[in-house]
């Protein structure tokens, strides 16, 4: 990312071409009425130009060139610089107004992760964050992420900043855009999930590239994006377009049972639900029935009902029996532990040694 110049002077005022024109007439001892006669413009128009109520057009610039001997380019450049200065002054005022929004963006971690550059000036930092989001101003944030404030309602047990959630989602979009994908094919994705299930016993350096490859071939980009503060999100699913979906994972809970359940849960959303919806795991205010359907899908994919029910009936939940059952059905033992704990068949502090714990490289 190219650095922006830091020594460029940006004045907080704008000098209009009309002011320059007025000074030029005074220097020449020429009245506005005389200039009107020389240019063929009306006296009213000349007054409007001097008072900066009218802009200098190419046609007007040519008339001034002939009447005053000052090049048309000179007047047009003055007009261009004046309009740019006005726009920058207006933009500075908007940035000043939007600085409170910036406080809800986790800048410290985003800069550590090299998502954005750190700026010493608050308004320059705001511009940097707007570039990251790919929006012109904070007003467009509401247009791009209209449902986040709905998803995170006040009764959420955690303090959640929708702005931080959107930053996490935006990073997922950026990374997903760099993953070449074939057009989405439901049957191909379903087949990919069967192969990915066999990867749960592998370490991340093995399973991550393989699952990304399998999903990309079926039209789904899988991205791993570190969780940001004030987000509380473990995963998300959405569609970039009709032929490309995103599964985004945060490793919020660190362990393999949560990671794989979240992945298959998100896959369930892709196979079972519409392409216009955003699914966020960890948010309130979402469609409870669709979340239940995705949960059921993940459970069935990871632990086939008949085999898991038979194992439960044995009522022997120790490390040896869990490891043996997991090997029998070809899945990581931590996933079995997690599901037993979820169903309150195993205390939360039992058999956790069978789970794999993951860490991000930057940690």
GROMACS .gro file of C-alpha atoms in nm:
model
  363
    1UNK     CA    1   0.000   0.000   0.000
    2UNK     CA    2   0.154   0.328  -0.112
    3UNK     CA    3   0.205   0.588   0.158
    4UNK     CA    4   0.031   0.920   0.120
    5UNK     CA    5   0.245   1.238   0.118
    6UNK     CA    6   0.265   1.398   0.461
    7UNK     CA    7   0.426   1.733   0.373
    8UNK     CA    8   0.168   1.858   0.123
    9UNK     CA    9   0.012   2.186   0.234
   10UNK     CA   10  -0.366   2.193   0.227
   11UNK     CA   11  -0.504   2.542   0.303
   12UNK     CA   12  -0.823   2.571   0.506
   13UNK     CA   13  -0.952   2.853   0.286
   14UNK     CA   14  -1.035   2.898  -0.083
   15UNK     CA   15  -0.959   3.199  -0.306
   16UNK     CA   16  -1.214   3.231  -0.584
   17UNK     CA   17  -1.127   3.326  -0.943
   18UNK     CA   18  -1.377   3.610  -0.899
   19UNK     CA   19  -1.162   3.759  -0.625
   20UNK     CA   20  -0.859   3.746  -0.855
   21UNK     CA   21  -1.067   3.901  -1.134
   22UNK     CA   22  -1.181   4.183  -0.906
   23UNK     CA   23  -0.821   4.259  -0.805
   24UNK     CA   24  -0.714   4.256  -1.171
   25UNK     CA   25  -0.985   4.504  -1.267
   26UNK     CA   26  -0.887   4.732  -0.977
   27UNK     CA   27  -0.519   4.717  -1.082
   28UNK     CA   28  -0.615   4.811  -1.438
   29UNK     CA   29  -0.861   5.079  -1.333
   30UNK     CA   30  -1.128   4.899  -1.533
   31UNK     CA   31  -1.488   4.891  -1.418
   32UNK     CA   32  -1.705   4.584  -1.424
   33UNK     CA   33  -1.933   4.760  -1.673
   34UNK     CA   34  -1.640   4.811  -1.911
   35UNK     CA   35  -1.540   4.447  -1.882
   36UNK     CA   36  -1.898   4.353  -1.964
   37UNK     CA   37  -1.882   4.561  -2.281
   38UNK     CA   38  -1.544   4.416  -2.380
   39UNK     CA   39  -1.651   4.053  -2.327
   40UNK     CA   40  -2.013   4.067  -2.435
   41UNK     CA   41  -2.117   3.928  -2.096
   42UNK     CA   42  -2.396   4.100  -1.907
   43UNK     CA   43  -2.302   4.331  -1.617
   44UNK     CA   44  -2.505   4.100  -1.394
   45UNK     CA   45  -2.290   3.806  -1.501
   46UNK     CA   46  -1.968   3.997  -1.432
   47UNK     CA   47  -2.094   4.082  -1.081
   48UNK     CA   48  -2.182   3.717  -1.028
   49UNK     CA   49  -1.830   3.611  -1.135
   50UNK     CA   50  -1.658   3.861  -0.904
   51UNK     CA   51  -1.875   3.753  -0.611
   52UNK     CA   52  -1.800   3.382  -0.685
   53UNK     CA   53  -2.166   3.309  -0.744
   54UNK     CA   54  -2.091   3.185  -1.096
   55UNK     CA   55  -1.815   2.955  -1.217
   56UNK     CA   56  -1.574   3.039  -1.498
   57UNK     CA   57  -1.663   2.818  -1.793
   58UNK     CA   58  -1.432   2.751  -2.090
   59UNK     CA   59  -1.639   2.996  -2.295
   60UNK     CA   60  -1.604   3.268  -2.030
   61UNK     CA   61  -1.232   3.196  -1.994
   62UNK     CA   62  -1.178   3.257  -2.367
   63UNK     CA   63  -1.366   3.588  -2.347
   64UNK     CA   64  -1.151   3.699  -2.050
   65UNK     CA   65  -0.837   3.596  -2.238
   66UNK     CA   66  -0.926   3.823  -2.530
   67UNK     CA   67  -1.041   4.113  -2.314
   68UNK     CA   68  -0.761   4.106  -2.055
   69UNK     CA   69  -0.476   3.927  -2.233
   70UNK     CA   70  -0.456   3.659  -1.963
   71UNK     CA   71  -0.465   3.297  -2.096
   72UNK     CA   72  -0.786   3.098  -2.076
   73UNK     CA   73  -0.591   2.817  -1.906
   74UNK     CA   74  -0.503   3.058  -1.626
   75UNK     CA   75  -0.869   3.125  -1.548
   76UNK     CA   76  -0.971   2.763  -1.586
   77UNK     CA   77  -0.690   2.648  -1.355
   78UNK     CA   78  -0.799   2.906  -1.097
   79UNK     CA   79  -1.154   2.775  -1.119
   80UNK     CA   80  -1.041   2.413  -1.090
   81UNK     CA   81  -0.821   2.485  -0.789
   82UNK     CA   82  -1.100   2.684  -0.625
   83UNK     CA   83  -1.355   2.406  -0.666
   84UNK     CA   84  -1.107   2.149  -0.535
   85UNK     CA   85  -1.030   2.370  -0.234
   86UNK     CA   86  -1.402   2.407  -0.160
   87UNK     CA   87  -1.447   2.031  -0.183
   88UNK     CA   88  -1.155   1.967   0.052
   89UNK     CA   89  -1.283   2.220   0.306
   90UNK     CA   90  -1.624   2.053   0.294
   91UNK     CA   91  -1.462   1.711   0.324
   92UNK     CA   92  -1.254   1.823   0.624
   93UNK     CA   93  -1.574   1.931   0.799
   94UNK     CA   94  -1.735   1.593   0.728
   95UNK     CA   95  -1.428   1.407   0.855
   96UNK     CA   96  -1.429   1.613   1.174
   97UNK     CA   97  -1.795   1.524   1.223
   98UNK     CA   98  -1.727   1.151   1.168
   99UNK     CA   99  -1.433   1.110   1.407
  100UNK     CA  100  -1.655   0.958   1.675
  101UNK     CA  101  -1.734   0.671   1.436
  102UNK     CA  102  -1.362   0.597   1.410
  103UNK     CA  103  -1.350   0.527   1.785
  104UNK     CA  104  -1.559   0.215   1.727
  105UNK     CA  105  -1.306   0.070   1.481
  106UNK     CA  106  -1.030  -0.150   1.635
  107UNK     CA  107  -0.745   0.041   1.471
  108UNK     CA  108  -0.468  -0.099   1.696
  109UNK     CA  109  -0.516  -0.463   1.594
  110UNK     CA  110  -0.600  -0.377   1.233
  111UNK     CA  111  -0.267  -0.197   1.199
  112UNK     CA  112  -0.086  -0.484   1.373
  113UNK     CA  113  -0.240  -0.721   1.119
  114UNK     CA  114  -0.137  -0.486   0.834
  115UNK     CA  115  -0.495  -0.429   0.725
  116UNK     CA  116  -0.449  -0.051   0.745
  117UNK     CA  117  -0.160   0.187   0.806
  118UNK     CA  118  -0.128   0.379   1.131
  119UNK     CA  119  -0.169   0.756   1.095
  120UNK     CA  120  -0.079   1.012   1.360
  121UNK     CA  121  -0.357   1.247   1.253
  122UNK     CA  122  -0.710   1.133   1.340
  123UNK     CA  123  -0.866   1.255   1.016
  124UNK     CA  124  -0.592   1.095   0.809
  125UNK     CA  125  -0.659   0.770   1.000
  126UNK     CA  126  -1.028   0.799   0.920
  127UNK     CA  127  -0.947   0.837   0.549
  128UNK     CA  128  -0.725   0.528   0.571
  129UNK     CA  129  -1.010   0.327   0.726
  130UNK     CA  130  -1.258   0.452   0.465
  131UNK     CA  131  -1.018   0.329   0.194
  132UNK     CA  132  -1.006  -0.009   0.369
  133UNK     CA  133  -1.386  -0.029   0.356
  134UNK     CA  134  -1.388   0.096  -0.003
  135UNK     CA  135  -1.635   0.375   0.077
  136UNK     CA  136  -1.625   0.752   0.028
  137UNK     CA  137  -1.759   0.851   0.368
  138UNK     CA  138  -1.916   0.716   0.686
  139UNK     CA  139  -2.258   0.777   0.532
  140UNK     CA  140  -2.193   0.494   0.289
  141UNK     CA  141  -2.112   0.255   0.576
  142UNK     CA  142  -2.482   0.253   0.664
  143UNK     CA  143  -2.564   0.164   0.303
  144UNK     CA  144  -2.306  -0.115   0.282
  145UNK     CA  145  -2.381  -0.277   0.620
  146UNK     CA  146  -2.750  -0.200   0.681
  147UNK     CA  147  -2.834  -0.507   0.889
  148UNK     CA  148  -2.551  -0.514   1.142
  149UNK     CA  149  -2.721  -0.288   1.393
  150UNK     CA  150  -3.025  -0.515   1.370
  151UNK     CA  151  -2.821  -0.832   1.418
  152UNK     CA  152  -2.654  -0.698   1.732
  153UNK     CA  153  -2.929  -0.583   1.963
  154UNK     CA  154  -2.895  -0.434   2.307
  155UNK     CA  155  -2.976  -0.759   2.487
  156UNK     CA  156  -2.657  -0.922   2.360
  157UNK     CA  157  -2.457  -1.028   2.666
  158UNK     CA  158  -2.138  -0.881   2.519
  159UNK     CA  159  -2.058  -0.527   2.416
  160UNK     CA  160  -2.052  -0.550   2.038
  161UNK     CA  161  -1.957  -0.277   1.792
  162UNK     CA  162  -2.122  -0.335   1.452
  163UNK     CA  163  -1.847  -0.118   1.301
  164UNK     CA  164  -1.585  -0.365   1.425
  165UNK     CA  165  -1.788  -0.657   1.292
  166UNK     CA  166  -1.806  -0.490   0.952
  167UNK     CA  167  -1.426  -0.446   0.953
  168UNK     CA  168  -1.387  -0.819   1.012
  169UNK     CA  169  -1.636  -0.896   0.736
  170UNK     CA  170  -1.468  -0.652   0.499
  171UNK     CA  171  -1.132  -0.821   0.548
  172UNK     CA  172  -1.299  -1.148   0.462
  173UNK     CA  173  -1.431  -0.998   0.139
  174UNK     CA  174  -1.086  -0.871   0.047
  175UNK     CA  175  -0.923  -1.209   0.108
  176UNK     CA  176  -1.205  -1.398  -0.066
  177UNK     CA  177  -1.169  -1.178  -0.375
  178UNK     CA  178  -0.813  -1.309  -0.409
  179UNK     CA  179  -0.924  -1.673  -0.418
  180UNK     CA  180  -1.009  -1.790  -0.773
  181UNK     CA  181  -1.328  -1.995  -0.761
  182UNK     CA  182  -1.525  -2.192  -1.011
  183UNK     CA  183  -1.899  -2.120  -1.042
  184UNK     CA  184  -2.098  -2.251  -0.748
  185UNK     CA  185  -2.225  -2.605  -0.792
  186UNK     CA  186  -2.433  -2.747  -0.511
  187UNK     CA  187  -2.352  -3.113  -0.586
  188UNK     CA  188  -1.980  -3.038  -0.612
  189UNK     CA  189  -1.984  -2.850  -0.281
  190UNK     CA  190  -2.173  -3.135  -0.115
  191UNK     CA  191  -1.909  -3.377  -0.243
  192UNK     CA  192  -1.631  -3.146  -0.119
  193UNK     CA  193  -1.775  -3.153   0.234
  194UNK     CA  194  -1.746  -3.532   0.246
  195UNK     CA  195  -1.377  -3.503   0.161
  196UNK     CA  196  -1.320  -3.216   0.404
  197UNK     CA  197  -1.468  -3.415   0.691
  198UNK     CA  198  -1.175  -3.655   0.655
  199UNK     CA  199  -0.936  -3.363   0.712
  200UNK     CA  200  -1.045  -3.298   1.071
  201UNK     CA  201  -0.767  -3.520   1.204
  202UNK     CA  202  -0.501  -3.311   1.025
  203UNK     CA  203  -0.308  -3.006   1.147
  204UNK     CA  204  -0.395  -2.661   1.002
  205UNK     CA  205  -0.092  -2.652   0.773
  206UNK     CA  206  -0.240  -2.957   0.601
  207UNK     CA  207  -0.616  -2.908   0.620
  208UNK     CA  208  -0.641  -2.533   0.548
  209UNK     CA  209  -0.503  -2.532   0.191
  210UNK     CA  210  -0.684  -2.852   0.105
  211UNK     CA  211  -1.026  -2.736   0.229
  212UNK     CA  212  -0.979  -2.403   0.051
  213UNK     CA  213  -0.891  -2.584  -0.271
  214UNK     CA  214  -1.188  -2.821  -0.252
  215UNK     CA  215  -1.436  -2.545  -0.172
  216UNK     CA  216  -1.299  -2.304  -0.434
  217UNK     CA  217  -1.352  -2.566  -0.704
  218UNK     CA  218  -1.720  -2.576  -0.602
  219UNK     CA  219  -1.763  -2.196  -0.590
  220UNK     CA  220  -1.702  -2.126  -0.219
  221UNK     CA  221  -1.413  -1.916  -0.087
  222UNK     CA  222  -1.303  -2.017   0.264
  223UNK     CA  223  -1.110  -1.750   0.453
  224UNK     CA  224  -0.961  -1.747   0.802
  225UNK     CA  225  -0.967  -1.397   0.952
  226UNK     CA  226  -0.856  -1.321   1.311
  227UNK     CA  227  -1.133  -1.202   1.539
  228UNK     CA  228  -1.134  -0.833   1.626
  229UNK     CA  229  -1.225  -0.686   1.967
  230UNK     CA  230  -1.593  -0.607   2.021
  231UNK     CA  231  -1.711  -0.852   1.753
  232UNK     CA  232  -1.798  -1.182   1.923
  233UNK     CA  233  -1.824  -1.359   1.587
  234UNK     CA  234  -1.701  -1.713   1.524
  235UNK     CA  235  -1.809  -1.742   1.163
  236UNK     CA  236  -2.007  -1.586   0.881
  237UNK     CA  237  -2.159  -1.684   0.548
  238UNK     CA  238  -2.264  -1.463   0.260
  239UNK     CA  239  -2.257  -1.447  -0.118
  240UNK     CA  240  -2.033  -1.215  -0.321
  241UNK     CA  241  -2.249  -1.290  -0.623
  242UNK     CA  242  -2.477  -1.564  -0.748
  243UNK     CA  243  -2.180  -1.790  -0.827
  244UNK     CA  244  -1.946  -1.727  -0.533
  245UNK     CA  245  -2.008  -1.771  -0.161
  246UNK     CA  246  -1.781  -1.694   0.136
  247UNK     CA  247  -1.731  -1.895   0.452
  248UNK     CA  248  -1.536  -1.682   0.699
  249UNK     CA  249  -1.391  -1.828   1.020
  250UNK     CA  250  -1.235  -1.645   1.315
  251UNK     CA  251  -1.103  -1.922   1.547
  252UNK     CA  252  -1.284  -1.735   1.822
  253UNK     CA  253  -1.295  -2.042   2.046
  254UNK     CA  254  -0.952  -2.174   1.948
  255UNK     CA  255  -1.032  -2.547   1.959
  256UNK     CA  256  -1.089  -2.789   1.674
  257UNK     CA  257  -1.439  -2.889   1.785
  258UNK     CA  258  -1.562  -2.530   1.757
  259UNK     CA  259  -1.377  -2.464   1.433
  260UNK     CA  260  -1.512  -2.767   1.251
  261UNK     CA  261  -1.865  -2.730   1.384
  262UNK     CA  262  -1.866  -2.366   1.274
  263UNK     CA  263  -1.737  -2.456   0.928
  264UNK     CA  264  -2.003  -2.721   0.868
  265UNK     CA  265  -2.268  -2.493   1.019
  266UNK     CA  266  -2.175  -2.224   0.764
  267UNK     CA  267  -2.173  -2.485   0.489
  268UNK     CA  268  -2.527  -2.573   0.595
  269UNK     CA  269  -2.636  -2.215   0.538
  270UNK     CA  270  -2.495  -2.228   0.186
  271UNK     CA  271  -2.675  -2.550   0.098
  272UNK     CA  272  -3.003  -2.484   0.278
  273UNK     CA  273  -3.066  -2.110   0.265
  274UNK     CA  274  -3.091  -1.810   0.033
  275UNK     CA  275  -2.815  -1.621  -0.144
  276UNK     CA  276  -2.922  -1.274  -0.029
  277UNK     CA  277  -2.875  -1.330   0.344
  278UNK     CA  278  -2.582  -1.263   0.576
  279UNK     CA  279  -2.539  -1.522   0.852
  280UNK     CA  280  -2.330  -1.425   1.155
  281UNK     CA  281  -2.255  -1.677   1.424
  282UNK     CA  282  -2.256  -1.500   1.758
  283UNK     CA  283  -2.515  -1.234   1.673
  284UNK     CA  284  -2.858  -1.193   1.819
  285UNK     CA  285  -3.160  -1.108   1.612
  286UNK     CA  286  -3.097  -1.377   1.349
  287UNK     CA  287  -3.343  -1.630   1.209
  288UNK     CA  288  -3.362  -1.892   1.486
  289UNK     CA  289  -3.514  -2.161   1.262
  290UNK     CA  290  -3.239  -2.128   1.003
  291UNK     CA  291  -2.973  -2.137   1.271
  292UNK     CA  292  -3.128  -2.457   1.407
  293UNK     CA  293  -3.129  -2.608   1.058
  294UNK     CA  294  -2.762  -2.523   1.011
  295UNK     CA  295  -2.679  -2.670   1.354
  296UNK     CA  296  -2.860  -2.992   1.265
  297UNK     CA  297  -2.676  -3.010   0.933
  298UNK     CA  298  -2.337  -2.971   1.104
  299UNK     CA  299  -2.418  -3.235   1.365
  300UNK     CA  300  -2.526  -3.485   1.100
  301UNK     CA  301  -2.220  -3.421   0.883
  302UNK     CA  302  -1.972  -3.458   1.165
  303UNK     CA  303  -2.134  -3.733   1.370
  304UNK     CA  304  -2.373  -3.962   1.181
  305UNK     CA  305  -2.682  -4.003   1.398
  306UNK     CA  306  -2.703  -4.382   1.414
  307UNK     CA  307  -2.338  -4.432   1.506
  308UNK     CA  308  -2.329  -4.147   1.755
  309UNK     CA  309  -2.653  -4.263   1.919
  310UNK     CA  310  -2.511  -4.613   1.957
  311UNK     CA  311  -2.196  -4.471   2.118
  312UNK     CA  312  -2.402  -4.261   2.358
  313UNK     CA  313  -2.605  -4.566   2.464
  314UNK     CA  314  -2.286  -4.735   2.578
  315UNK     CA  315  -2.247  -4.455   2.833
  316UNK     CA  316  -1.870  -4.494   2.852
  317UNK     CA  317  -1.722  -4.149   2.805
  318UNK     CA  318  -1.352  -4.162   2.880
  319UNK     CA  319  -1.051  -4.064   2.673
  320UNK     CA  320  -0.986  -4.414   2.547
  321UNK     CA  321  -1.345  -4.485   2.439
  322UNK     CA  322  -1.383  -4.143   2.277
  323UNK     CA  323  -1.055  -4.178   2.087
  324UNK     CA  324  -1.154  -4.527   1.971
  325UNK     CA  325  -1.498  -4.412   1.852
  326UNK     CA  326  -1.350  -4.112   1.674
  327UNK     CA  327  -1.103  -4.334   1.489
  328UNK     CA  328  -1.385  -4.572   1.399
  329UNK     CA  329  -1.588  -4.298   1.225
  330UNK     CA  330  -1.283  -4.115   1.088
  331UNK     CA  331  -1.305  -3.789   1.274
  332UNK     CA  332  -1.098  -3.584   1.521
  333UNK     CA  333  -1.167  -3.696   1.883
  334UNK     CA  334  -1.199  -3.334   1.996
  335UNK     CA  335  -1.517  -3.302   1.790
  336UNK     CA  336  -1.670  -3.597   1.977
  337UNK     CA  337  -1.572  -3.438   2.308
  338UNK     CA  338  -1.725  -3.107   2.207
  339UNK     CA  339  -2.056  -3.266   2.110
  340UNK     CA  340  -2.074  -3.470   2.430
  341UNK     CA  341  -2.009  -3.155   2.632
  342UNK     CA  342  -2.269  -2.964   2.431
  343UNK     CA  343  -2.528  -3.231   2.511
  344UNK     CA  344  -2.422  -3.218   2.879
  345UNK     CA  345  -2.319  -3.582   2.869
  346UNK     CA  346  -1.963  -3.486   2.960
  347UNK     CA  347  -1.849  -3.212   3.199
  348UNK     CA  348  -1.687  -2.911   3.031
  349UNK     CA  349  -1.355  -2.979   3.202
  350UNK     CA  350  -1.331  -3.347   3.103
  351UNK     CA  351  -1.130  -3.491   2.813
  352UNK     CA  352  -1.025  -3.153   2.675
  353UNK     CA  353  -0.679  -3.297   2.616
  354UNK     CA  354  -0.830  -3.464   2.309
  355UNK     CA  355  -0.901  -3.128   2.149
  356UNK     CA  356  -0.654  -2.948   1.925
  357UNK     CA  357  -0.592  -2.582   2.009
  358UNK     CA  358  -0.512  -2.335   1.731
  359UNK     CA  359  -0.324  -2.006   1.736
  360UNK     CA  360  -0.276  -1.734   1.477
  361UNK     CA  361   0.076  -1.673   1.346
  362UNK     CA  362   0.077  -1.313   1.472
  363UNK     CA  363   0.016  -1.437   1.826
   0.00000   0.00000   0.00000
